[in-house]
Coordinates of C-alpha atoms and ligand atoms in Angstrom, one line a residue:
M19 CA 88.1 84.1 79.4
T20 CA 90.8 85.2 81.7
L21 CA 91.2 83.8 85.2
A22 CA 90.1 87.1 86.7
S23 CA 87.0 87.4 84.6
S24 CA 86.0 83.8 85.3
R25 CA 86.6 84.4 89.0
T26 CA 84.6 87.5 89.2
A27 CA 81.5 86.4 87.3
G28 CA 78.4 86.4 89.5
R29 CA 80.2 86.1 92.8
S30 CA 78.4 86.5 96.1
C31 CA 79.0 85.8 99.7
R32 CA 76.9 82.6 99.5
L33 CA 79.1 81.5 96.6
L34 CA 82.2 82.4 98.5
R35 CA 81.0 80.4 101.5
A36 CA 80.6 77.4 99.1
R37 CA 84.3 77.5 98.8
G38 CA 84.2 75.2 101.8
A39 CA 83.2 72.5 99.4
F40 CA 86.5 73.1 97.6
S41 CA 88.3 72.7 100.8
H42 CA 86.4 69.5 101.8
H43 CA 88.2 67.4 99.3
L44 CA 91.6 68.8 100.5
P45 CA 92.0 66.7 103.6
S46 CA 92.0 63.5 101.6
M47 CA 94.7 64.8 99.3
H48 CA 96.4 65.9 102.4
A49 CA 96.1 62.6 104.1
A50 CA 97.6 61.0 101.0
S51 CA 100.6 63.2 101.3
P52 CA 103.7 62.1 103.3
P53 CA 104.2 63.1 107.0
L54 CA 106.0 66.3 105.9
S55 CA 102.7 68.0 105.0
R56 CA 101.1 66.9 108.4
Q57 CA 104.2 68.4 110.0
I58 CA 103.7 71.7 108.1
S59 CA 100.0 71.8 109.0
M60 CA 100.9 71.4 112.7
D61 CA 103.4 74.2 112.4
A62 CA 100.8 76.3 110.7
Q63 CA 98.4 75.7 113.6
N64 CA 101.1 76.8 116.1
L65 CA 101.8 79.8 114.0
T66 CA 98.2 80.8 113.7
A67 CA 97.9 80.6 117.5
R68 CA 101.1 82.7 118.0
L69 CA 99.9 85.3 115.5
K70 CA 96.5 85.4 117.2
S71 CA 98.1 86.1 120.6
S72 CA 100.3 88.8 119.0
G73 CA 97.1 90.6 118.1
L74 CA 98.1 90.6 114.4
L75 CA 95.8 87.9 113.2
R76 CA 92.5 89.9 113.0
S77 CA 89.4 88.3 111.6
Q78 CA 87.1 91.3 111.6
A79 CA 86.9 94.3 109.2
L80 CA 87.9 97.8 110.3
I81 CA 85.3 100.6 109.9
G82 CA 85.7 103.9 111.7
G83 CA 88.3 102.5 114.0
K84 CA 86.1 99.6 115.2
W85 CA 86.6 95.9 114.4
I86 CA 83.3 94.6 113.2
D87 CA 81.6 91.6 111.6
A88 CA 79.4 91.6 108.5
Y89 CA 76.0 93.0 109.4
D90 CA 74.3 89.7 108.3
G91 CA 77.1 87.6 110.0
K92 CA 78.3 86.0 106.7
T93 CA 81.9 85.0 106.5
I94 CA 84.5 84.0 103.9
K95 CA 87.1 81.3 104.7
V96 CA 90.7 82.2 104.2
H97 CA 92.9 79.3 103.1
N98 CA 96.5 78.4 103.2
P99 CA 97.2 77.7 99.6
A100 CA 100.0 75.3 100.4
T101 CA 97.8 72.9 102.5
G102 CA 94.3 74.0 101.6
E103 CA 93.5 74.3 105.3
V104 CA 91.3 77.1 106.6
I105 CA 93.3 79.7 108.5
T106 CA 90.4 81.7 109.7
E107 CA 87.2 83.3 108.5
V108 CA 86.7 87.0 107.8
P109 CA 83.5 89.0 107.3
C110 CA 81.8 88.8 103.9
M111 CA 80.6 92.3 103.5
G112 CA 78.7 94.2 100.8
S113 CA 77.3 97.6 100.1
K114 CA 75.9 98.5 103.5
E115 CA 79.2 98.1 105.3
T116 CA 81.0 99.8 102.5
N117 CA 78.7 102.8 102.7
D118 CA 79.4 103.0 106.4
A119 CA 83.1 102.9 105.7
I120 CA 82.7 105.7 103.2
S121 CA 80.9 107.8 105.8
S122 CA 83.6 107.2 108.4
S123 CA 86.3 108.0 105.9
Y124 CA 84.5 111.2 104.8
D125 CA 84.2 112.4 108.4
A126 CA 87.9 111.5 109.1
F127 CA 89.0 113.4 105.9
Y128 CA 87.9 116.7 107.4
S129 CA 90.3 116.5 110.4
W130 CA 93.1 114.4 108.8
S131 CA 93.5 116.7 105.9
K132 CA 93.7 119.7 108.3
R133 CA 96.6 118.3 110.2
T134 CA 100.0 119.7 109.3
A135 CA 102.2 117.8 106.9
A136 CA 104.7 117.3 109.7
E137 CA 102.0 115.6 111.9
R138 CA 100.9 113.3 109.1
S139 CA 104.5 112.5 108.4
R140 CA 105.2 111.5 112.0
H141 CA 102.2 109.1 112.1
L142 CA 103.4 107.5 108.9
R143 CA 106.9 107.2 110.2
K144 CA 105.6 105.5 113.3
W145 CA 103.5 103.1 111.1
Y146 CA 106.7 102.3 109.1
D147 CA 108.6 101.6 112.4
L148 CA 105.8 99.2 113.5
L149 CA 105.7 97.4 110.2
I150 CA 109.4 96.8 110.4
A151 CA 109.3 95.8 114.1
H152 CA 106.7 93.2 113.1
R153 CA 108.4 92.2 109.9
E154 CA 108.7 88.5 110.9
E155 CA 105.0 88.1 111.9
L156 CA 103.8 90.0 108.8
G157 CA 106.1 87.8 106.6
Q158 CA 104.6 84.7 108.2
L159 CA 101.1 86.0 107.6
I160 CA 101.9 86.6 103.9
T161 CA 103.4 83.1 103.5
L162 CA 100.4 81.6 105.4
E163 CA 97.7 83.1 103.2
Q164 CA 99.5 83.8 100.0
G165 CA 102.1 80.9 99.8
K166 CA 105.3 82.7 98.8
P167 CA 108.5 81.5 100.5
L168 CA 109.1 83.1 103.9
T169 CA 112.3 85.0 102.8
E170 CA 110.4 86.4 99.9
A171 CA 107.5 87.3 102.1
M172 CA 109.8 89.1 104.5
G173 CA 111.3 90.9 101.5
E174 CA 107.8 92.1 100.6
V175 CA 107.3 93.5 104.1
T176 CA 110.5 95.6 103.8
Y177 CA 109.5 96.6 100.3
G178 CA 106.0 97.4 101.4
A179 CA 107.1 99.3 104.5
N180 CA 109.5 101.4 102.4
F181 CA 106.6 103.0 100.6
I182 CA 105.3 104.2 104.0
E183 CA 108.7 105.6 105.0
F184 CA 109.2 107.2 101.6
F185 CA 105.8 108.9 101.7
S186 CA 106.2 110.0 105.3
E187 CA 109.1 112.1 103.9
E188 CA 107.2 113.2 100.8
A189 CA 104.3 114.4 103.0
K190 CA 106.5 117.5 103.8
R191 CA 107.3 118.2 100.1
V192 CA 103.9 118.8 98.6
Y193 CA 104.9 122.2 97.2
G194 CA 102.6 124.5 95.2
D195 CA 103.7 127.1 92.7
I196 CA 103.7 130.9 92.1
I197 CA 103.2 131.8 88.5
P198 CA 104.6 135.1 87.1
S199 CA 101.5 137.1 86.4
P200 CA 100.8 138.6 83.0
L201 CA 99.0 141.5 84.8
A202 CA 100.8 143.8 87.2
D203 CA 98.0 143.8 89.9
R204 CA 97.6 140.1 90.1
R205 CA 99.4 137.3 91.9
L206 CA 98.8 133.8 90.6
L207 CA 99.3 130.7 92.8
V208 CA 98.8 127.0 92.5
L209 CA 97.7 125.0 95.6
K210 CA 98.0 121.2 95.8
Q211 CA 95.2 119.7 97.9
P212 CA 94.2 116.1 98.8
V213 CA 91.6 114.6 96.5
G214 CA 89.5 113.3 99.4
V215 CA 88.2 109.8 100.2
V216 CA 90.0 107.1 98.2
G217 CA 88.8 103.5 97.5
A218 CA 91.9 101.2 97.2
I219 CA 91.2 97.8 95.6
T220 CA 94.1 95.4 95.7
P221 CA 95.1 91.9 94.6
W222 CA 96.4 88.8 96.3
N223 CA 99.9 88.5 94.9
F224 CA 101.5 91.2 97.1
P225 CA 99.1 91.4 100.1
L226 CA 101.0 94.2 101.8
A227 CA 103.0 96.1 99.2
M228 CA 100.1 96.7 96.8
I229 CA 98.3 98.4 99.8
T230 CA 101.1 100.5 101.2
R231 CA 102.0 102.0 97.8
K232 CA 98.5 103.4 97.6
V233 CA 97.8 104.2 101.2
G234 CA 101.2 105.7 101.9
P235 CA 100.9 108.6 99.4
A236 CA 97.1 109.0 100.0
L237 CA 97.5 109.5 103.8
A238 CA 100.7 111.6 103.3
C239 CA 98.8 114.3 101.5
G240 CA 95.7 114.2 103.6
C241 CA 93.4 111.7 101.9
T242 CA 91.5 109.0 103.8
V243 CA 91.2 105.4 102.5
I244 CA 88.9 102.4 102.3
I245 CA 90.9 99.4 101.5
K246 CA 89.3 96.4 99.7
P247 CA 91.9 93.6 99.8
S248 CA 91.5 90.4 97.8
E249 CA 89.3 87.7 99.4
F250 CA 92.3 85.4 99.2
T251 CA 94.6 87.5 101.3
P252 CA 92.7 89.8 103.7
L253 CA 94.8 88.9 106.8
T254 CA 97.9 90.9 105.9
A255 CA 95.7 93.9 105.1
L256 CA 94.0 93.7 108.5
A257 CA 97.3 93.3 110.4
A258 CA 98.7 96.4 108.6
A259 CA 95.6 98.3 109.5
E260 CA 95.9 97.2 113.2
L261 CA 99.5 98.7 113.1
A262 CA 98.2 101.9 111.5
L263 CA 95.8 102.3 114.4
Q264 CA 98.7 101.6 116.8
A265 CA 100.7 104.3 115.0
G266 CA 98.0 106.8 115.9
I267 CA 96.5 107.2 112.5
P268 CA 93.0 108.3 113.5
P269 CA 89.8 106.1 113.3
G270 CA 88.2 106.3 109.9
A271 CA 91.4 107.4 108.1
V272 CA 92.1 103.8 107.2
N273 CA 89.2 101.4 106.8
V274 CA 89.3 97.8 105.5
V275 CA 86.2 96.1 104.1
M276 CA 86.1 92.7 102.3
G277 CA 83.7 90.2 100.9
N278 CA 81.6 90.5 97.8
A279 CA 84.0 92.3 95.4
S280 CA 81.4 93.6 93.0
D281 CA 79.0 94.9 95.7
I282 CA 81.9 96.7 97.4
G283 CA 83.3 98.0 94.2
D284 CA 79.9 99.2 93.0
A285 CA 79.3 101.0 96.4
L286 CA 82.7 102.8 96.1
L287 CA 81.9 103.7 92.5
A288 CA 78.4 105.0 93.2
S289 CA 79.3 107.2 96.1
P290 CA 79.9 110.9 95.2
Q291 CA 81.9 111.1 98.5
V292 CA 84.6 108.8 97.1
R293 CA 86.7 111.0 94.9
K294 CA 89.3 108.5 93.7
I295 CA 89.6 104.8 92.9
T296 CA 93.1 103.3 92.9
F297 CA 93.2 99.7 91.7
T298 CA 95.7 97.0 91.2
G299 CA 94.6 93.8 89.5
S300 CA 93.5 92.3 86.3
T301 CA 92.9 94.3 83.2
A302 CA 89.3 93.0 82.9
V303 CA 88.3 94.3 86.3
G304 CA 90.3 97.5 85.8
K305 CA 88.2 98.3 82.7
K306 CA 85.0 97.7 84.6
L307 CA 86.1 100.1 87.3
M308 CA 87.2 102.7 84.8
A309 CA 83.8 102.6 83.1
G310 CA 82.0 102.7 86.5
A311 CA 84.1 105.7 87.7
S312 CA 82.6 107.8 84.9
A313 CA 79.2 108.0 86.6
T314 CA 80.6 110.3 89.3
V315 CA 83.7 111.4 87.3
K316 CA 86.2 110.1 89.8
K317 CA 90.0 110.3 89.5
I318 CA 91.3 106.8 88.8
S319 CA 94.7 105.0 88.8
L320 CA 95.0 101.5 87.4
E321 CA 97.9 99.0 87.8
L322 CA 96.8 96.2 85.5
G323 CA 98.1 93.0 84.0
G324 CA 101.4 92.8 82.0
N325 CA 102.9 90.5 79.4
A326 CA 106.6 91.3 80.0
P327 CA 109.1 90.5 77.3
C328 CA 112.6 89.6 78.4
I329 CA 115.0 90.1 75.4
V330 CA 118.4 88.4 75.5
F331 CA 120.7 89.6 72.7
D332 CA 123.7 87.6 71.4
D333 CA 126.0 90.1 73.0
A334 CA 124.6 89.6 76.5
D335 CA 126.6 88.3 79.4
I336 CA 125.0 84.9 79.7
D337 CA 125.4 84.6 83.5
V338 CA 123.8 88.0 84.0
A339 CA 121.0 87.1 81.6
V340 CA 120.3 83.8 83.2
K341 CA 120.3 85.3 86.7
G342 CA 118.1 88.2 85.6
A343 CA 115.6 86.1 83.6
L344 CA 115.4 83.7 86.6
G345 CA 114.5 86.5 89.0
A346 CA 112.1 88.2 86.6
K347 CA 110.3 84.9 85.8
F348 CA 110.2 82.9 88.9
R349 CA 109.7 85.4 91.7
N350 CA 106.4 84.6 93.6
S351 CA 106.2 81.4 91.5
G352 CA 105.6 83.6 88.4
Q353 CA 102.6 85.4 89.9
T354 CA 103.6 89.0 89.5
C355 CA 102.5 91.5 87.0
V356 CA 106.1 92.3 86.0
C357 CA 107.1 88.6 85.7
A358 CA 108.9 87.9 82.4
N359 CA 106.1 86.3 80.4
R360 CA 108.1 85.8 77.1
I361 CA 111.8 85.2 77.1
I362 CA 112.8 86.3 73.6
V363 CA 116.4 85.0 72.8
Q364 CA 118.6 85.9 69.8
E365 CA 119.4 82.8 67.6
G366 CA 123.2 83.0 68.2
I367 CA 122.9 82.5 71.9
Y368 CA 119.6 80.6 72.0
E369 CA 120.8 77.0 72.6
K370 CA 123.5 78.1 75.1
F371 CA 121.0 80.3 77.0
A372 CA 118.3 77.6 77.0
D373 CA 120.7 75.1 78.5
A374 CA 122.1 77.4 81.2
F375 CA 118.7 78.7 82.1
S376 CA 117.1 75.2 82.3
K377 CA 120.0 74.2 84.7
A378 CA 119.4 77.2 86.9
V379 CA 115.6 76.5 86.9
Q380 CA 116.2 72.9 87.9
N381 CA 117.8 74.0 91.1
L382 CA 114.7 75.9 92.3
K383 CA 113.3 74.0 95.3
V384 CA 109.5 73.6 95.3
G385 CA 107.5 73.3 98.5
D386 CA 105.7 74.9 101.4
G387 CA 106.9 78.5 101.8
F388 CA 107.8 77.8 105.4
S389 CA 110.2 75.0 104.5
E390 CA 114.0 75.7 104.5
G391 CA 115.5 76.6 101.1
V392 CA 112.2 76.7 99.2
A393 CA 112.3 79.1 96.3
Q394 CA 108.9 78.2 94.7
G395 CA 105.7 78.0 96.7
P396 CA 102.2 76.9 95.6
L397 CA 100.0 78.8 93.2
I398 CA 97.2 80.8 94.8
N399 CA 94.5 78.2 94.1
E400 CA 93.4 75.4 91.8
A401 CA 91.9 77.8 89.2
A402 CA 95.4 79.3 88.8
L403 CA 96.9 75.8 88.4
H404 CA 94.3 74.9 85.7
K405 CA 95.1 78.1 83.9
V406 CA 98.8 77.3 83.8
E407 CA 98.1 73.7 82.6
S408 CA 95.8 75.0 79.8
F409 CA 98.4 77.5 78.6
V410 CA 101.1 74.8 78.6
Q411 CA 98.8 72.4 76.8
D412 CA 98.0 75.0 74.2
A413 CA 101.7 75.7 73.6
L414 CA 102.6 72.0 73.3
S415 CA 99.7 71.3 70.9
K416 CA 101.1 74.1 68.6
G417 CA 104.7 72.8 68.5
A418 CA 106.4 74.0 71.7
K419 CA 108.7 71.5 73.5
V420 CA 109.3 70.9 77.2
L421 CA 112.9 71.4 78.2
L422 CA 112.0 71.1 81.9
G423 CA 108.9 70.4 84.0
G424 CA 105.7 70.8 82.2
K425 CA 103.3 69.2 84.7
R426 CA 101.9 69.3 88.2
H427 CA 104.5 68.8 90.9
S428 CA 104.5 65.5 92.9
L429 CA 103.6 67.6 96.0
G430 CA 100.1 67.8 94.5
R431 CA 97.5 70.4 95.2
T432 CA 98.5 73.8 93.8
F433 CA 102.1 73.0 93.2
Y434 CA 103.4 73.1 89.6
E435 CA 106.9 72.2 88.4
P436 CA 109.2 75.1 87.4
T437 CA 108.9 74.7 83.6
V438 CA 110.9 75.8 80.6
L439 CA 109.4 75.5 77.1
S440 CA 111.3 76.0 73.9
D441 CA 110.1 76.7 70.3
V442 CA 107.3 79.0 71.6
K443 CA 105.7 81.2 69.0
S444 CA 104.1 84.6 69.3
E445 CA 100.6 83.3 68.3
M446 CA 100.4 80.8 71.2
L447 CA 98.2 81.7 74.2
I448 CA 101.2 81.7 76.5
S449 CA 102.7 84.6 74.5
R450 CA 99.4 86.5 74.3
E451 CA 98.3 86.5 77.9
E452 CA 99.9 86.4 81.4
V453 CA 100.5 82.8 82.4
F454 CA 100.8 83.9 86.0
G455 CA 102.7 80.7 87.0
P456 CA 106.2 79.2 87.0
V457 CA 106.5 78.6 83.2
A458 CA 109.2 80.2 81.1
P459 CA 108.5 80.2 77.4
L460 CA 111.5 80.7 75.1
L461 CA 111.0 82.4 71.8
R462 CA 113.7 82.9 69.1
F463 CA 114.5 86.1 67.1
K464 CA 117.1 87.1 64.4
T465 CA 117.4 90.9 64.4
E466 CA 116.9 93.7 66.8
E467 CA 114.0 95.1 64.8
E468 CA 112.3 91.7 65.0
A469 CA 112.8 91.5 68.8
I470 CA 111.3 95.0 69.3
R471 CA 108.3 94.1 67.0
M472 CA 107.7 90.9 68.9
A473 CA 108.1 92.6 72.3
N474 CA 105.6 95.4 71.4
D475 CA 103.1 93.0 69.8
T476 CA 100.7 93.0 72.8
N477 CA 98.1 95.2 74.4
A478 CA 100.0 95.2 77.7
G479 CA 102.8 97.7 78.4
L480 CA 104.0 97.3 82.0
A481 CA 107.6 95.9 82.4
A482 CA 110.2 94.8 79.9
Y483 CA 113.7 93.5 80.3
I484 CA 116.8 93.5 78.0
F485 CA 120.1 91.8 78.3
T486 CA 122.9 93.3 76.2
N487 CA 126.4 94.5 76.7
N488 CA 126.0 97.2 74.0
V489 CA 125.2 100.5 75.6
Q490 CA 123.9 102.1 72.4
R491 CA 121.6 99.2 71.9
S492 CA 120.3 99.4 75.5
W493 CA 119.3 103.0 74.9
R494 CA 117.9 102.4 71.4
V495 CA 115.8 99.4 72.5
T496 CA 114.6 101.0 75.7
E497 CA 113.3 104.0 73.7
A498 CA 111.5 101.7 71.2
L499 CA 109.8 99.5 73.8
E500 CA 106.2 100.4 74.6
Y501 CA 106.5 99.8 78.3
G502 CA 106.3 101.8 81.5
L503 CA 109.4 100.1 83.1
V504 CA 112.5 98.7 81.4
G505 CA 115.2 96.7 83.2
V506 CA 118.5 96.6 81.4
N507 CA 120.8 93.7 82.6
E508 CA 118.6 93.4 85.7
G509 CA 115.5 91.4 86.4
L510 CA 114.3 92.8 89.7
I511 CA 113.8 96.6 89.3
S512 CA 110.9 97.7 91.6
T513 CA 111.7 100.2 94.3
E514 CA 109.7 102.8 96.2
V515 CA 111.9 105.6 94.8
A516 CA 111.1 105.0 91.1
P517 CA 107.8 105.4 89.3
F518 CA 106.0 102.1 88.8
G519 CA 103.2 101.8 86.2
G520 CA 102.2 100.7 82.8
I521 CA 101.1 102.1 79.4
K522 CA 98.6 100.8 76.9
Q523 CA 96.2 98.4 78.6
S524 CA 98.5 97.9 81.6
G525 CA 97.1 101.0 83.3
L526 CA 97.0 104.6 84.1
G527 CA 99.1 106.6 86.6
R528 CA 102.3 105.8 88.6
E529 CA 102.9 104.5 92.1
G530 CA 106.0 105.2 94.2
S531 CA 108.6 107.9 93.7
K532 CA 108.0 111.7 93.9
Y533 CA 105.4 111.2 91.1
G534 CA 103.3 108.8 93.1
I535 CA 101.8 111.4 95.3
D536 CA 100.4 113.5 92.4
E537 CA 97.8 110.8 91.9
Y538 CA 96.2 111.8 95.2
L539 CA 96.3 115.6 94.7
E540 CA 94.1 118.2 93.0
L541 CA 95.6 121.4 91.7
K542 CA 93.8 124.6 92.6
Y543 CA 94.5 127.9 90.9
M544 CA 94.2 130.9 93.1
C545 CA 94.2 134.4 91.6
L546 CA 94.8 137.4 94.0
G547 CA 93.4 140.5 92.2
N548 CA 93.8 144.2 92.8
M549 CA 97.2 143.8 94.5
T550 CA 98.6 147.2 93.6
G551 CA 96.6 149.3 96.0
N552 CA 97.7 150.1 99.6
Ligands
NAP616 P1 91.5 90.7 90.1 O1 90.7 89.5 90.0 O2 91.3 91.8 89.1 O3 91.3 91.2 91.6 C1 91.9 92.3 92.1 C2 91.1 93.0 93.2 O4 89.8 93.4 92.6 C3 90.7 92.0 94.2 O5 90.6 92.7 95.5 C4 89.3 91.5 93.8 O6 88.5 91.1 94.9 C5 88.7 92.8 93.3 N1 87.6 92.7 92.3 C6 87.3 91.7 91.5 N2 86.1 92.0 90.9 C7 85.8 93.2 91.2 C8 84.7 94.1 90.9 N3 83.8 93.8 90.0 N4 84.6 95.3 91.5 C9 85.6 95.7 92.4 N5 86.6 94.9 92.8 C10 86.7 93.7 92.2 O7 93.0 90.3 90.0 P2 93.9 89.3 90.8 O8 93.7 87.9 90.2 O9 93.6 89.4 92.3 O10 95.3 89.8 90.6 C11 96.2 89.4 89.6 C12 96.2 90.5 88.5 O11 96.7 91.7 89.1 C13 97.2 90.1 87.4 O12 96.6 90.5 86.1 C14 98.4 91.0 87.7 O13 99.1 91.3 86.5 C15 97.7 92.2 88.2 N6 98.7 93.0 89.0 C16 99.1 94.2 88.5 C17 100.0 94.9 89.2 C18 100.5 96.2 88.7 O14 101.1 97.0 89.5 N7 100.3 96.6 87.4 C19 100.5 94.4 90.4 C20 100.1 93.2 90.9 C21 99.1 92.5 90.2 P3 88.4 89.5 95.3 O15 89.8 89.0 95.2 O16 87.9 89.6 96.7 O17 87.5 88.9 94.3

């Protein structure tokens, strides 16, 4: 059972509230920690107070431009994954609130879609400016609720905001077509129109960017949105929504609901007023949503899990390969869908690469994301830590060897040592599924054909990386890889100007770039007849 499926089974607000029990044993672990962690928690309290006074720490949901609590008053606790402390509580909502959000979004669609592209563009631009103006506070919020190092979190704010800027520009470029008519008295046209109300369900690993790359194109072409952020990271979503209101995006055009994921998801799926579901998250939940969307035949985009191969050929520049693999594997402590999940190294360079790579990994400082120089934050929760431990255990029991790390970090809680495993084989669990943690498994290959076969031997097809100095090989292998994104001699390739998305069971559709807006548009064919008369 995957982490996602185990997490989603039978959840309810009551269960979510019981997460307090999880946090109760944390203070004792905390008390056992050295003074540094007390210092961090004091700083976190100051930070929380500062964010509250800035108006960016919201703890209510947004429906129809109003900040509201759950109708039955239930809440979910939001934790700091580095310390386990409760940052705040947010409403635990369900179908009633979601249906109201759908109604408000439906009403707003009528007026928002009628505005000119230039007007929508200006509002999005203003939103972008506000996101950048509040880059530091948003970065702090991301580190607080998600755990990634502050510099990485600020990088996410820039990356996330860039989607809003890019689509503020694309808003003005939604062109239709005129088709040469086969009949002299007819004129044939294609209009592009917004699909309507969109349900956007997003994960915790990029609390801002996974939202902006959906909401940016949706709003740009005239759609309105109901965002359902992860229960683990709702605060960044709420702060972004607050800034959207400040940017003059009208009430109802952007709503945020959170709480019982399956109740909210089911309400979005059941409503005929919701015309599109856009989802980023696990493949298991994506499949459920795809099946559910069939009842009302909604448009659907899915950004699902990956199992990225990173192939290092004998002819690679070893420094470039080490740097690239390090970035591709250890960003966000290994918790991204495009993280290198299998580092497949040719036999002639294997030992040298393993040695240089392990040395580089050893230099990664682990700690609270707010501490100076930290490159590896905590995992999102204890379930994630247990998953990493079980994958490593499985690999070791089947013959893999630990080159570095291989266990929980001495900081305790959700910290895991940056780990390198050698002698990993394709049949081990760690090669079959996303480990979603700071563990780099090294596999060995002999020939190019074998590397391609190993790389494609998975149901996932999101990102792949190759390191080679042979330009013909880079083309040949890129064309043979069954993946939506390929990085050649580069480990960090995501940008708002290029299409992002997977094939096979990694998803449907693309986000970002000029193609990203098509996911939120319908084509309408218009035929003007009898055009030859006076
Ligand atoms: P997840 O468990 O699938 O959750 C994603 C979102 O779906 C969350 O908001 C979650 O809500 C919600 N959800 C869960 N069950 C639902 C249901 N029955 N109906 C409607 N919504 C439901 O995934 P995750 O653990 O948060 O995220 C990690 C996964 O996302 C990894 O597999 C990763 O590869 C993938 N990912 C893919 C991309 C990409 O672009 N391809 C990018 C980032 C991440 P709650 O959290 O409130 O339960």
